[in-house]
XYZ file of C-alpha atoms in Angstrom:
725
model
C 26.269 -59.395 -22.400
C 24.138 -57.243 -24.587
C 26.453 -54.116 -25.610
C 24.666 -51.074 -26.834
C 26.130 -47.774 -27.993
C 24.023 -44.902 -27.443
C 24.267 -41.131 -28.305
C 22.658 -38.068 -26.903
C 23.494 -34.383 -27.570
C 23.312 -30.907 -26.710
C 22.307 -28.722 -29.871
C 22.266 -24.709 -30.230
C 19.245 -24.482 -31.842
C 17.438 -21.079 -33.156
C 13.765 -20.878 -33.259
C 12.453 -20.704 -36.678
C 15.942 -21.135 -38.386
C 15.367 -24.398 -39.982
C 18.658 -24.254 -42.079
C 20.712 -23.738 -38.758
C 18.673 -26.479 -36.962
C 19.164 -29.124 -39.890
C 22.754 -28.363 -39.893
C 22.984 -29.107 -36.229
C 20.892 -32.250 -36.297
C 22.807 -33.698 -39.331
C 25.990 -32.983 -37.627
C 24.903 -34.574 -34.329
C 23.763 -37.805 -36.342
C 27.073 -37.907 -38.163
C 29.119 -37.674 -35.154
C 26.841 -40.275 -33.398
C 27.250 -42.830 -36.228
C 31.005 -42.124 -36.401
C 31.098 -43.028 -32.719
C 29.386 -46.485 -33.490
C 26.013 -45.424 -31.797
C 22.846 -47.226 -32.937
C 20.529 -44.771 -31.040
C 20.720 -41.055 -31.365
C 18.428 -38.678 -29.271
C 18.182 -35.080 -30.129
C 16.325 -32.126 -28.078
C 12.699 -31.635 -27.847
C 11.250 -29.589 -30.948
C 14.724 -29.566 -32.348
C 13.694 -29.160 -35.893
C 11.884 -25.747 -35.186
C 13.601 -24.806 -32.098
C 11.796 -24.974 -28.764
C 11.113 -21.240 -28.418
C 8.963 -20.551 -31.526
C 6.033 -19.720 -29.218
C 3.187 -18.431 -31.289
C 4.880 -19.496 -34.511
C 3.821 -23.004 -33.517
C 0.378 -21.864 -34.427
C 1.214 -21.241 -37.954
C 0.679 -24.024 -40.467
C 3.937 -23.115 -42.209
C 5.954 -24.132 -38.974
C 4.535 -27.598 -39.127
C 4.879 -27.880 -42.728
C 8.498 -26.868 -42.746
C 9.143 -29.371 -39.935
C 7.747 -32.037 -42.251
C 9.865 -30.792 -45.150
C 13.088 -30.925 -42.966
C 12.258 -34.506 -41.564
C 11.516 -35.701 -45.339
C 15.191 -34.389 -46.253
C 16.727 -36.316 -43.531
C 14.818 -39.646 -44.355
C 15.665 -39.339 -48.053
C 19.257 -39.032 -47.157
C 21.309 -41.850 -45.579
C 21.327 -39.834 -42.257
C 19.184 -42.545 -40.462
C 20.635 -45.565 -41.989
C 21.669 -47.920 -39.297
C 20.799 -45.694 -36.310
C 17.479 -45.091 -34.569
C 16.914 -41.414 -34.488
C 14.483 -39.622 -32.190
C 13.632 -36.269 -33.858
C 11.660 -33.664 -31.881
C 8.911 -31.556 -33.935
C 5.551 -30.425 -33.990
C 2.738 -32.664 -35.688
C -0.926 -32.078 -36.370
C -3.161 -35.084 -36.189
C -6.786 -34.279 -37.221
C -7.529 -30.848 -35.579
C -4.944 -31.018 -32.748
C -1.276 -30.010 -32.709
C 0.963 -32.112 -30.648
C 4.586 -31.940 -29.354
C 6.136 -35.003 -30.819
C 9.044 -37.276 -30.965
C 9.502 -38.898 -34.339
C 11.367 -42.223 -34.233
C 13.080 -42.961 -37.569
C 15.430 -45.529 -38.776
C 16.656 -46.674 -42.172
C 14.661 -44.160 -43.908
C 11.421 -45.042 -42.461
C 9.196 -43.428 -39.600
C 8.743 -46.130 -37.063
C 6.480 -44.327 -34.863
C 5.253 -40.927 -33.655
C 5.070 -40.546 -29.893
C 3.051 -37.292 -28.701
C 3.858 -35.481 -25.508
C 1.535 -36.388 -22.749
C 2.343 -33.840 -19.822
C 2.765 -30.395 -21.043
C 4.758 -27.812 -19.265
C 2.627 -24.917 -18.482
C 3.901 -22.866 -15.579
C 6.798 -20.346 -15.074
C 8.288 -19.691 -18.373
C 6.323 -22.289 -20.224
C 3.129 -21.979 -22.107
C 2.900 -25.383 -23.962
C -0.912 -25.600 -23.654
C -1.140 -22.379 -25.651
C 0.205 -24.153 -28.560
C -0.049 -28.003 -28.106
C -2.616 -30.641 -26.812
C -1.712 -33.184 -24.458
C -2.101 -36.596 -25.654
C -4.467 -38.439 -23.254
C -5.041 -41.641 -25.014
C -3.178 -44.536 -23.309
C -4.726 -47.425 -25.149
C -3.672 -48.743 -28.442
C -1.568 -47.065 -30.904
C -3.573 -45.146 -33.663
C -2.824 -44.802 -37.366
C -1.402 -41.702 -38.509
C -1.568 -40.717 -42.258
C 1.642 -39.048 -43.247
C 1.331 -35.513 -45.116
C 0.894 -36.497 -48.877
C 4.388 -34.985 -49.719
C 6.097 -37.033 -47.405
C 4.352 -40.136 -47.986
C 4.874 -40.028 -51.509
C 8.660 -39.310 -51.113
C 9.087 -42.307 -48.601
C 6.601 -44.428 -50.147
C 5.006 -44.851 -46.594
C 1.451 -43.851 -46.133
C 0.940 -44.481 -42.362
C 2.862 -44.603 -39.042
C 1.796 -45.779 -35.535
C 1.045 -42.754 -33.328
C 0.458 -42.570 -29.645
C 1.864 -43.722 -26.278
C 3.915 -46.995 -26.457
C 7.187 -48.218 -27.195
C 9.571 -49.791 -29.993
C 10.182 -53.514 -29.484
C 13.432 -54.661 -31.110
C 14.646 -58.258 -31.144
C 16.998 -57.836 -28.283
C 15.772 -54.806 -26.231
C 12.908 -52.314 -26.035
C 13.184 -48.542 -26.375
C 10.627 -45.720 -25.292
C 10.217 -41.842 -25.182
C 9.532 -39.811 -22.005
C 9.577 -36.124 -23.072
C 10.788 -33.598 -20.719
C 8.022 -32.678 -18.338
C 6.607 -36.226 -18.181
C 9.647 -37.163 -16.106
C 8.495 -34.749 -13.298
C 4.669 -35.548 -13.409
C 3.157 -37.472 -10.496
C 3.068 -40.754 -12.285
C 5.814 -40.575 -14.696
C 5.644 -43.075 -17.903
C 9.023 -44.705 -17.212
C 7.628 -46.451 -14.319
C 4.922 -48.188 -16.311
C 7.247 -48.717 -19.214
C 9.943 -50.252 -17.084
C 7.384 -53.027 -15.997
C 6.656 -53.631 -19.608
C 10.228 -54.438 -20.309
C 11.546 -51.165 -21.755
C 15.239 -50.906 -21.010
C 16.289 -47.605 -22.772
C 14.275 -44.411 -21.965
C 15.000 -41.374 -24.223
C 14.072 -37.998 -22.695
C 14.090 -35.181 -25.262
C 14.075 -31.806 -23.417
C 13.961 -28.013 -23.853
C 15.169 -27.254 -20.235
C 16.299 -23.775 -19.390
C 18.897 -22.633 -17.037
C 18.228 -21.466 -13.352
C 20.723 -21.079 -10.616
C 21.198 -24.019 -8.307
C 18.909 -26.057 -10.632
C 20.829 -28.926 -12.128
C 21.019 -31.340 -9.323
C 17.315 -31.394 -9.182
C 17.294 -32.469 -12.858
C 20.036 -35.167 -12.485
C 18.514 -36.616 -9.422
C 15.363 -37.059 -11.449
C 17.312 -39.012 -13.968
C 19.095 -41.062 -11.406
C 16.036 -41.705 -9.428
C 14.280 -42.895 -12.732
C 16.672 -45.874 -12.912
C 17.960 -46.441 -9.486
C 14.962 -48.617 -8.140
C 13.793 -50.168 -11.383
C 16.947 -50.255 -13.579
C 17.173 -48.871 -17.133
C 19.375 -46.665 -19.411
C 18.257 -43.120 -19.252
C 19.271 -40.769 -22.023
C 18.697 -37.041 -21.755
C 18.986 -34.442 -24.545
C 18.648 -30.610 -24.257
C 19.029 -27.512 -26.224
C 22.000 -25.391 -25.215
C 22.122 -21.714 -25.855
C 19.791 -18.837 -26.542
C 17.265 -19.672 -29.236
C 15.885 -16.148 -29.502
C 14.431 -15.230 -26.133
C 15.225 -14.698 -22.548
C 16.040 -18.398 -21.742
C 19.407 -20.021 -21.826
C 19.055 -23.759 -22.403
C 21.715 -25.121 -20.461
C 22.513 -28.548 -22.153
C 23.956 -31.104 -19.880
C 23.068 -34.098 -21.930
C 23.626 -37.237 -20.001
C 23.310 -41.027 -19.902
C 22.439 -42.729 -16.619
C 22.503 -46.535 -16.225
C 20.883 -48.034 -13.018
C 21.170 -44.620 -11.270
C 24.763 -43.847 -12.064
C 25.791 -41.302 -14.542
C 28.117 -42.609 -16.964
C 28.268 -39.642 -19.523
C 27.643 -35.902 -18.848
C 27.912 -33.051 -21.639
C 28.768 -29.509 -20.811
C 26.162 -27.273 -19.087
C 27.640 -23.892 -20.671
C 29.404 -23.972 -24.211
C 29.783 -21.973 -27.167
C 29.728 -25.160 -29.227
C 26.559 -25.583 -31.677
C 26.848 -29.362 -31.424
C 28.032 -31.565 -28.728
C 27.632 -35.149 -28.689
C 28.147 -37.628 -25.790
C 28.141 -41.462 -26.129
C 28.207 -44.503 -23.841
C 28.724 -48.186 -24.312
C 26.166 -49.778 -22.038
C 25.500 -53.510 -21.210
C 21.766 -54.091 -20.989
C 22.122 -57.277 -19.086
C 23.255 -55.073 -15.983
C 19.710 -53.606 -16.496
C 17.967 -57.106 -16.543
C 20.137 -58.283 -13.624
C 19.163 -55.494 -11.432
C 15.499 -55.947 -12.225
C 15.699 -59.611 -11.655
C 16.956 -59.120 -8.054
C 14.239 -56.693 -6.994
C 11.154 -58.733 -5.836
C 8.646 -55.954 -5.775
C 9.668 -55.069 -9.373
C 8.986 -58.716 -10.476
C 5.883 -58.959 -8.488
C 4.401 -55.502 -10.035
C 5.644 -56.722 -13.533
C 3.715 -59.689 -13.286
C 0.367 -57.837 -13.049
C 1.270 -54.838 -15.263
C -1.055 -52.852 -17.373
C 0.134 -53.764 -20.851
C 1.419 -50.769 -23.015
C 1.226 -50.895 -26.817
C 4.340 -51.422 -28.905
C 5.696 -51.462 -32.332
C 7.974 -54.236 -33.332
C 11.010 -53.896 -35.414
C 12.658 -56.878 -36.646
C 16.210 -55.578 -36.048
C 18.985 -56.291 -33.586
C 20.634 -53.165 -31.702
C 23.062 -54.894 -29.488
C 26.380 -56.772 -29.766
C 27.894 -59.608 -27.906
C 30.595 -59.646 -25.406
C 33.641 -58.082 -27.188
C 36.886 -56.959 -25.444
C 37.536 -54.519 -28.034
C 34.542 -52.542 -26.830
C 35.100 -50.742 -23.470
C 32.031 -50.184 -21.165
C 31.279 -46.874 -19.758
C 31.907 -46.485 -16.068
C 30.126 -44.226 -13.515
C 31.351 -40.461 -13.628
C 31.632 -37.968 -10.856
C 28.889 -35.500 -11.733
C 30.292 -31.870 -12.627
C 28.182 -29.285 -10.858
C 29.196 -25.547 -11.334
C 29.096 -23.213 -8.211
C 26.274 -20.477 -8.444
C 29.182 -17.911 -9.062
C 30.399 -20.026 -12.019
C 26.892 -20.291 -13.373
C 26.533 -16.355 -13.097
C 29.666 -16.129 -15.137
C 29.355 -18.833 -17.913
C 25.589 -18.854 -18.431
C 24.822 -15.171 -19.045
C 28.147 -15.067 -21.100
C 27.122 -17.637 -23.393
C 23.624 -16.164 -23.753
C 25.436 -12.894 -24.737
C 27.565 -14.489 -27.402
C 24.479 -16.222 -28.952
C 22.627 -12.939 -28.937
C 25.607 -10.947 -30.304
C 26.243 -13.374 -33.148
C 22.853 -13.752 -34.300
C 21.764 -10.297 -33.953
C 24.057 -8.906 -36.485
C 25.438 -6.408 -34.052
C 29.197 -5.543 -33.990
C 29.468 -5.420 -30.022
C 28.210 -4.076 -26.748
C 27.940 -0.607 -24.981
C 27.573 -0.743 -21.181
C 27.089 2.271 -18.972
C 29.673 1.499 -16.397
C 29.206 3.421 -12.938
C 31.646 1.505 -11.123
C 28.910 0.075 -8.769
C 28.312 -3.708 -8.301
C 25.568 -4.457 -10.834
C 27.136 -2.550 -13.971
C 30.550 -4.099 -12.911
C 29.177 -7.447 -12.731
C 27.739 -7.011 -16.430
C 31.172 -5.899 -17.589
C 32.674 -8.929 -15.827
C 30.414 -11.237 -17.720
C 31.214 -9.690 -21.189
C 34.939 -10.104 -20.152
C 34.204 -13.697 -19.318
C 32.456 -14.064 -22.731
C 35.401 -12.711 -24.506
C 37.707 -15.254 -22.609
C 35.371 -18.256 -23.612
C 35.539 -17.031 -27.176
C 39.420 -16.977 -27.383
C 39.460 -20.438 -25.384
C 37.036 -22.116 -27.706
C 38.944 -20.734 -30.764
C 42.121 -22.155 -29.357
C 40.379 -25.764 -28.985
C 39.606 -25.541 -32.842
C 36.089 -24.366 -33.003
C 35.741 -23.024 -36.516
C 32.222 -21.692 -35.992
C 33.308 -19.666 -33.087
C 36.368 -18.383 -35.007
C 34.274 -17.444 -37.937
C 31.728 -15.496 -35.951
C 34.372 -13.766 -33.981
C 36.288 -12.720 -37.022
C 33.111 -11.205 -38.409
C 32.070 -9.564 -35.162
C 35.667 -8.237 -34.349
C 36.099 -7.127 -38.039
C 39.378 -9.028 -38.425
C 41.207 -9.165 -41.890
C 43.897 -11.018 -43.775
C 43.143 -14.213 -41.950
C 43.493 -12.929 -38.347
C 41.410 -14.028 -35.489
C 41.144 -13.406 -31.563
C 44.001 -14.799 -29.690
C 43.909 -12.583 -26.738
C 40.573 -11.717 -24.703
C 41.731 -8.150 -23.852
C 42.334 -7.301 -27.412
C 39.097 -9.067 -28.676
C 37.092 -6.953 -25.788
C 38.786 -3.938 -27.429
C 37.150 -4.525 -30.705
C 33.689 -5.330 -29.435
C 33.041 -3.750 -26.037
C 32.617 -0.146 -25.164
C 32.236 0.945 -21.481
C 31.060 4.690 -20.562
C 31.243 6.311 -17.212
C 28.812 8.935 -17.383
C 29.715 11.074 -14.212
C 27.956 13.944 -12.582
C 28.695 16.516 -9.957
C 27.250 13.778 -7.567
C 29.693 11.171 -8.852
C 32.635 10.434 -6.484
C 36.084 9.884 -7.661
C 36.367 6.329 -6.196
C 33.666 4.992 -8.583
C 35.311 6.960 -11.433
C 38.519 5.121 -10.861
C 36.914 1.711 -10.248
C 35.097 1.740 -13.532
C 38.375 2.894 -15.374
C 40.517 0.238 -13.670
C 37.771 -2.567 -14.461
C 37.589 -1.506 -18.075
C 41.390 -1.652 -18.413
C 41.539 -5.132 -16.804
C 38.880 -6.511 -19.319
C 40.265 -4.686 -22.088
C 37.177 -2.625 -22.972
C 37.339 0.686 -24.773
C 36.549 3.122 -22.069
C 35.035 6.666 -22.255
C 34.590 9.266 -19.464
C 31.666 11.516 -20.248
C 30.498 14.389 -17.890
C 26.906 14.825 -18.161
C 26.603 18.020 -16.183
C 26.180 20.183 -19.152
C 23.250 18.128 -20.582
C 21.523 18.105 -17.212
C 22.042 21.802 -16.808
C 20.496 22.512 -20.340
C 17.601 20.539 -19.404
C 16.903 22.283 -16.167
C 17.554 25.686 -17.726
C 14.786 24.649 -20.336
C 12.473 23.636 -17.487
C 13.214 26.892 -15.662
C 12.386 28.968 -18.889
C 9.146 27.084 -19.194
C 7.807 27.169 -15.494
C 9.929 29.920 -14.007
C 10.938 27.407 -11.226
C 14.199 25.404 -10.725
C 14.157 22.275 -8.504
C 16.508 21.845 -5.663
C 17.912 18.611 -4.113
C 16.349 17.717 -0.716
C 19.852 18.157 1.115
C 19.469 21.762 -0.238
C 16.026 22.322 0.984
C 14.151 20.940 -1.955
C 11.031 18.653 -1.663
C 10.679 14.938 -2.150
C 9.301 15.671 -5.416
C 12.072 17.972 -6.565
C 14.705 15.556 -5.262
C 13.190 12.591 -7.307
C 12.907 14.640 -10.449
C 16.433 15.714 -10.408
C 17.704 12.173 -9.867
C 15.384 10.936 -12.846
C 16.738 13.597 -15.222
C 20.336 12.315 -14.629
C 19.374 8.764 -15.079
C 17.373 9.136 -18.318
C 19.984 11.407 -19.925
C 22.438 8.727 -19.297
C 19.810 6.243 -21.183
C 19.693 8.582 -23.914
C 23.509 9.115 -24.270
C 24.034 5.501 -24.120
C 21.807 4.570 -27.158
C 23.370 7.502 -28.755
C 26.853 6.312 -28.402
C 25.909 2.830 -29.125
C 24.710 3.769 -32.518
C 27.393 6.396 -33.581
C 30.668 5.296 -32.024
C 31.143 2.343 -34.517
C 30.807 5.150 -37.278
C 33.425 7.556 -35.326
C 35.972 4.521 -35.341
C 35.158 3.478 -38.775
C 33.639 0.079 -37.710
C 30.783 -1.657 -39.397
C 27.294 -2.345 -37.801
C 25.730 -1.153 -34.469
C 26.427 -1.976 -30.663
C 23.881 -3.281 -28.336
C 23.078 -1.557 -25.009
C 23.435 -3.679 -22.050
C 21.273 -2.951 -18.875
C 22.505 -3.674 -15.382
C 19.546 -3.719 -12.997
C 19.132 -6.793 -10.908
C 16.185 -8.744 -9.787
C 15.773 -7.088 -6.302
C 15.673 -3.581 -7.507
C 13.053 -4.750 -10.264
C 10.767 -6.264 -7.440
C 11.057 -3.152 -5.386
C 10.829 -0.874 -8.491
C 14.250 0.848 -7.328
C 14.954 2.169 -10.799
C 13.838 4.914 -12.917
C 11.569 4.045 -15.829
C 13.553 4.592 -19.111
C 16.967 5.024 -17.240
C 20.087 2.880 -17.857
C 17.865 -0.193 -16.814
C 16.323 0.325 -20.140
C 18.691 -1.193 -22.685
C 18.723 -3.750 -25.341
C 19.198 -6.761 -23.208
C 20.387 -7.337 -19.601
C 22.488 -10.404 -18.552
C 21.832 -9.984 -14.660
C 18.040 -8.817 -14.708
C 17.047 -12.047 -12.976
C 19.876 -12.292 -10.484
C 19.892 -11.200 -6.657
C 22.015 -8.610 -5.369
C 23.311 -11.070 -2.916
C 24.371 -13.609 -5.652
C 25.966 -10.812 -7.724
C 28.040 -9.770 -4.657
C 29.286 -13.602 -4.290
C 30.097 -13.501 -8.118
C 32.094 -10.444 -8.023
C 34.260 -11.972 -5.079
C 34.589 -15.029 -7.251
C 35.443 -13.212 -10.618
C 38.146 -11.017 -8.972
C 40.166 -14.099 -8.592
C 38.915 -16.534 -11.143
C 38.433 -14.112 -14.103
C 41.469 -11.916 -13.086
C 39.596 -8.739 -12.703
C 41.129 -7.813 -9.251
C 39.297 -4.436 -9.077
C 36.108 -6.262 -8.622
C 37.142 -6.915 -4.938
C 36.948 -3.228 -4.000
C 33.709 -2.812 -6.042
C 31.978 -5.579 -4.022
C 33.272 -4.076 -0.679
C 31.909 -0.593 -1.549
C 28.254 0.223 -0.210
C 25.762 0.276 -2.941
C 24.865 3.890 -3.954
C 23.005 5.299 -7.072
C 25.085 8.705 -6.852
C 22.231 10.753 -7.826
C 22.175 13.042 -4.978
C 24.976 15.514 -3.800
C 27.354 14.097 -1.283
C 27.623 16.136 1.949
C 29.807 15.645 5.112
C 26.603 14.470 7.058
C 24.858 12.663 4.019
C 25.837 9.953 1.552
C 23.124 8.348 -0.606
C 22.806 4.715 -0.127
C 20.494 2.150 -1.692
C 19.231 0.349 1.105
C 18.546 3.423 2.823
C 16.580 4.820 -0.128
C 14.558 1.502 -0.624
C 13.690 1.335 3.188
C 14.816 -2.249 3.263
C 17.853 -4.472 2.770
C 18.671 -6.442 0.005
C 18.375 -9.739 2.160
C 14.895 -8.726 2.856
C 13.915 -8.075 -0.466
C 14.985 -11.705 -1.570
C 13.047 -13.003 1.152
C 9.803 -10.832 0.103
C 10.444 -12.049 -3.413
C 10.600 -15.732 -2.721
C 7.368 -15.553 -0.571
C 5.596 -13.424 -3.019
C 6.320 -15.590 -6.153
C 7.699 -18.946 -5.184
C 5.379 -19.565 -2.004
C 2.341 -17.482 -3.515
C 1.965 -15.384 -0.428
C -0.238 -12.232 -0.559
C 0.184 -9.764 2.124
C -1.692 -11.590 4.845
C 0.188 -14.913 4.293
C 3.445 -13.243 4.099
C 2.879 -11.392 7.201
C 1.922 -14.508 9.180
C 4.919 -16.485 7.866
C 7.462 -13.708 8.504
C 6.113 -13.559 12.120
C 7.791 -16.740 12.574
C 10.820 -16.168 10.508
C 11.597 -12.875 12.314
C 9.688 -13.478 15.444
C 13.012 -13.595 17.516
C 13.910 -9.940 16.630
C 10.690 -8.111 15.602
C 7.247 -7.906 17.049
C 4.172 -8.758 14.923
C 3.441 -4.949 14.579
C 6.940 -4.253 13.273
C 6.707 -7.202 10.925
C 3.365 -5.807 9.915
C 4.918 -2.454 8.992
C 7.613 -4.090 6.881
C 5.122 -6.242 4.974
C 3.024 -3.192 4.265
C 5.967 -0.858 3.316
C 6.970 -3.738 0.850
C 3.811 -4.235 -0.913
C 3.174 -0.485 -1.058
C 6.115 0.151 -2.950
C 5.866 -3.131 -5.052
C 2.525 -2.194 -6.187
C 3.320 1.436 -6.922
C 6.219 0.541 -8.953
C 4.762 -2.574 -10.681
C 4.307 -0.549 -13.903
C 7.952 -0.498 -14.304
C 8.084 -4.156 -14.983
C 5.979 -3.768 -18.372
C 8.857 -2.048 -20.006
C 11.583 -4.133 -18.282
C 14.570 -4.859 -20.479
C 14.550 -8.576 -21.752
C 16.549 -10.220 -19.211
C 18.557 -13.568 -18.834
C 16.287 -15.575 -16.589
C 18.210 -17.156 -13.794
C 16.148 -16.627 -10.681
C 12.700 -18.242 -9.643
C 11.356 -15.220 -7.955
C 11.721 -12.634 -10.991
C 9.086 -10.300 -11.200
C 9.584 -9.987 -15.142
C 6.182 -8.983 -16.420
C 6.401 -10.067 -20.136
C 6.840 -13.887 -19.806
C 7.091 -15.114 -16.246
C 5.466 -13.300 -13.554
C 2.010 -12.345 -14.979
C 0.105 -9.861 -12.850
C -1.729 -6.648 -13.419
C 0.462 -3.333 -13.188
C -2.246 -1.052 -11.725
C -2.865 -1.851 -8.152
C -4.678 0.095 -5.313
C -1.249 0.503 -3.310
C -3.131 1.045 -0.073
C -4.195 -2.715 -0.200
C -7.074 -1.647 2.091
C -8.695 -5.080 2.594
C -5.513 -7.058 3.134
C -3.675 -4.402 5.389
C -6.924 -4.205 7.400
C -6.771 -7.776 7.820
C -2.975 -7.654 9.000
C -3.922 -4.865 11.520
C -6.890 -6.879 12.864
C -4.415 -9.858 13.473
C -1.746 -7.536 15.164
C -4.457 -6.299 17.614
C -5.801 -9.504 18.402
C -2.259 -10.709 19.437
C -2.291 -8.380 22.182
C 1.555 -7.942 22.111
C 2.173 -11.626 21.974
C 5.110 -13.017 19.968
C 5.757 -16.493 18.632
C 6.062 -19.128 21.310
C 9.357 -20.703 20.292
C 10.601 -23.615 22.492
C 14.068 -23.660 23.944
C 17.041 -22.593 21.727
C 14.840 -22.949 18.472
C 14.196 -19.305 18.226
C 17.792 -18.308 18.113
C 18.686 -20.906 15.340
C 15.742 -20.126 13.118
C 14.178 -23.541 13.304
C 10.604 -24.758 13.568
C 9.244 -21.829 11.701
C 7.540 -23.624 8.972
C 8.375 -24.708 5.542
C 7.549 -21.325 3.703
C 9.327 -19.099 6.361
C 12.417 -21.410 6.532
C 12.678 -21.915 2.598
C 12.190 -18.097 2.173
C 15.781 -17.440 2.825
C 17.058 -20.353 0.606
C 18.376 -19.371 -2.625
C 17.572 -23.083 -4.015
C 13.871 -22.548 -3.184
C 11.420 -22.935 -6.048
C 13.342 -25.126 -8.237
């Protein structure tokens, strides 16, 4: 047997906070060494934090990274352990995203990333160059300050692996695993047994199994130990890096870290037998044949032994059952952890939420309640950092700290029901009941006086007073009256967030939480600068359908029973008067259902459909219930209002990213915001196709039409919440 103890980790790094990041890196190395590990893997760009974005273009960022690495190497952190440290490196005129391998106070090798993530939320090609040389390793001259301090002038740089006396180790950085020809295949043929994947991978609903299947697949057919490390937490932006550091041996997961956690540092270790890797490879004939004619990869030899012989005092790690959270749990824990990081790092003293009693704002309230529960639980488990942050934010004195989530919520969470003459008693009572269940400090504010004052001012200026549509007003008047209410609520929310702490003799300020969902953003079913405008929004990239599932789950699992009634109520903005023959409903207002919106969103973003392609695919998807002409009208209606309202996405509140069809304009879904909403060319093409069909419908065979089968990949997957991962 060749027994090897390895360690990988989840680190809660903060972009550009080098002191915070170094503290976490050092703590992870200490824990790894204490566990007896001889290899320690950290996340991608862990020294700087992954989310530095254009700060990577500053020479200071690279310089500070070298200063931090020098500090590590001058101490005893790397003694007796191989450490893979992620940081940016400039070689010549190019900037690279690198893993720096260090051991015994020396830099052994620098491995630049070869495949850069450059889609969706990722823009690595904006800041880094991909390493394209697959030949011999090159000589890299260390910065003079580092060279003098370490008495080391150069280090091998490029694509290769490290050959120890008893095994071989190599890096495969994040995106490289998912490339068409991943490096691990070639490296395995060259005898590499341990693969180290440093990553900066963000959370997305239903995504984790895609990632884990890739790790297992990398070693299932060719053998190996696959280590994965990731950031965990909010490092200063819209993304939540969801950890789940793991270790895989020959396709089996033998260690798995948490996906969602308030911990700053989580280290997982495994004791593995490398002979199991050699045995599997020796049993696969095709592996042997391909290895015999492999393309040789350069290596660095280190005359050091990492493994130990057979020893009954050293137990071996066994395959574990993989832990997957349900989508409802992901919605609860991911945004809750993201909110906690944002709260403790922003200097704020709490949150304020306009709570209408509807599904969206109630979902946000439940997520804050979940955050409070996680904080109390983590303190009970002995996390001193969480306790310190909670005592400061909650303004505890005399050594006190949170022991009850409702008591903690009372200190850090304001909810405000801002009712009007159009609000129902039912939503008012639901908001109050939910706030009580969570423990929030709840206010009931009537905004009729403010709205009336604005309308009186308008009448004084213009001599006219608008009326609602149900009272004989025009659509313009009706919309204007709704927008006044919505925008007054935004103004009041920010005023209360800034002044209520002062009223209650509390320090600091409160962050205003938004509560618009991804479907409303896509359709533009929100008022610009209403309560969708806030400091941050934990559900802005979550669909209405998923939120309703979450509400049902949270009613039982978080203990907020009023959520069941809130979920069952029909969605309504309550911005128009309620009459015996009229009640405002969201889906009626929008002219489409939330289910249809999700389909449009996936086709538009994930499957890259313009109006014509969407029409053609929906003819298959909806062909059993709608004629091509009816499908055409639906598609044109969606694109009309999507394009009219696209400008609203430019001021969308920064939202937790969770859904692959998010229309978020600032980072993820990059498109113009001024459209010709008539889409004359595209809509004409659709009309021509409809006319050419002469009333024909899709020719389904047998029972396929009723079951929705045989409609093509795009149409079939447009209804799948897992599409686009």
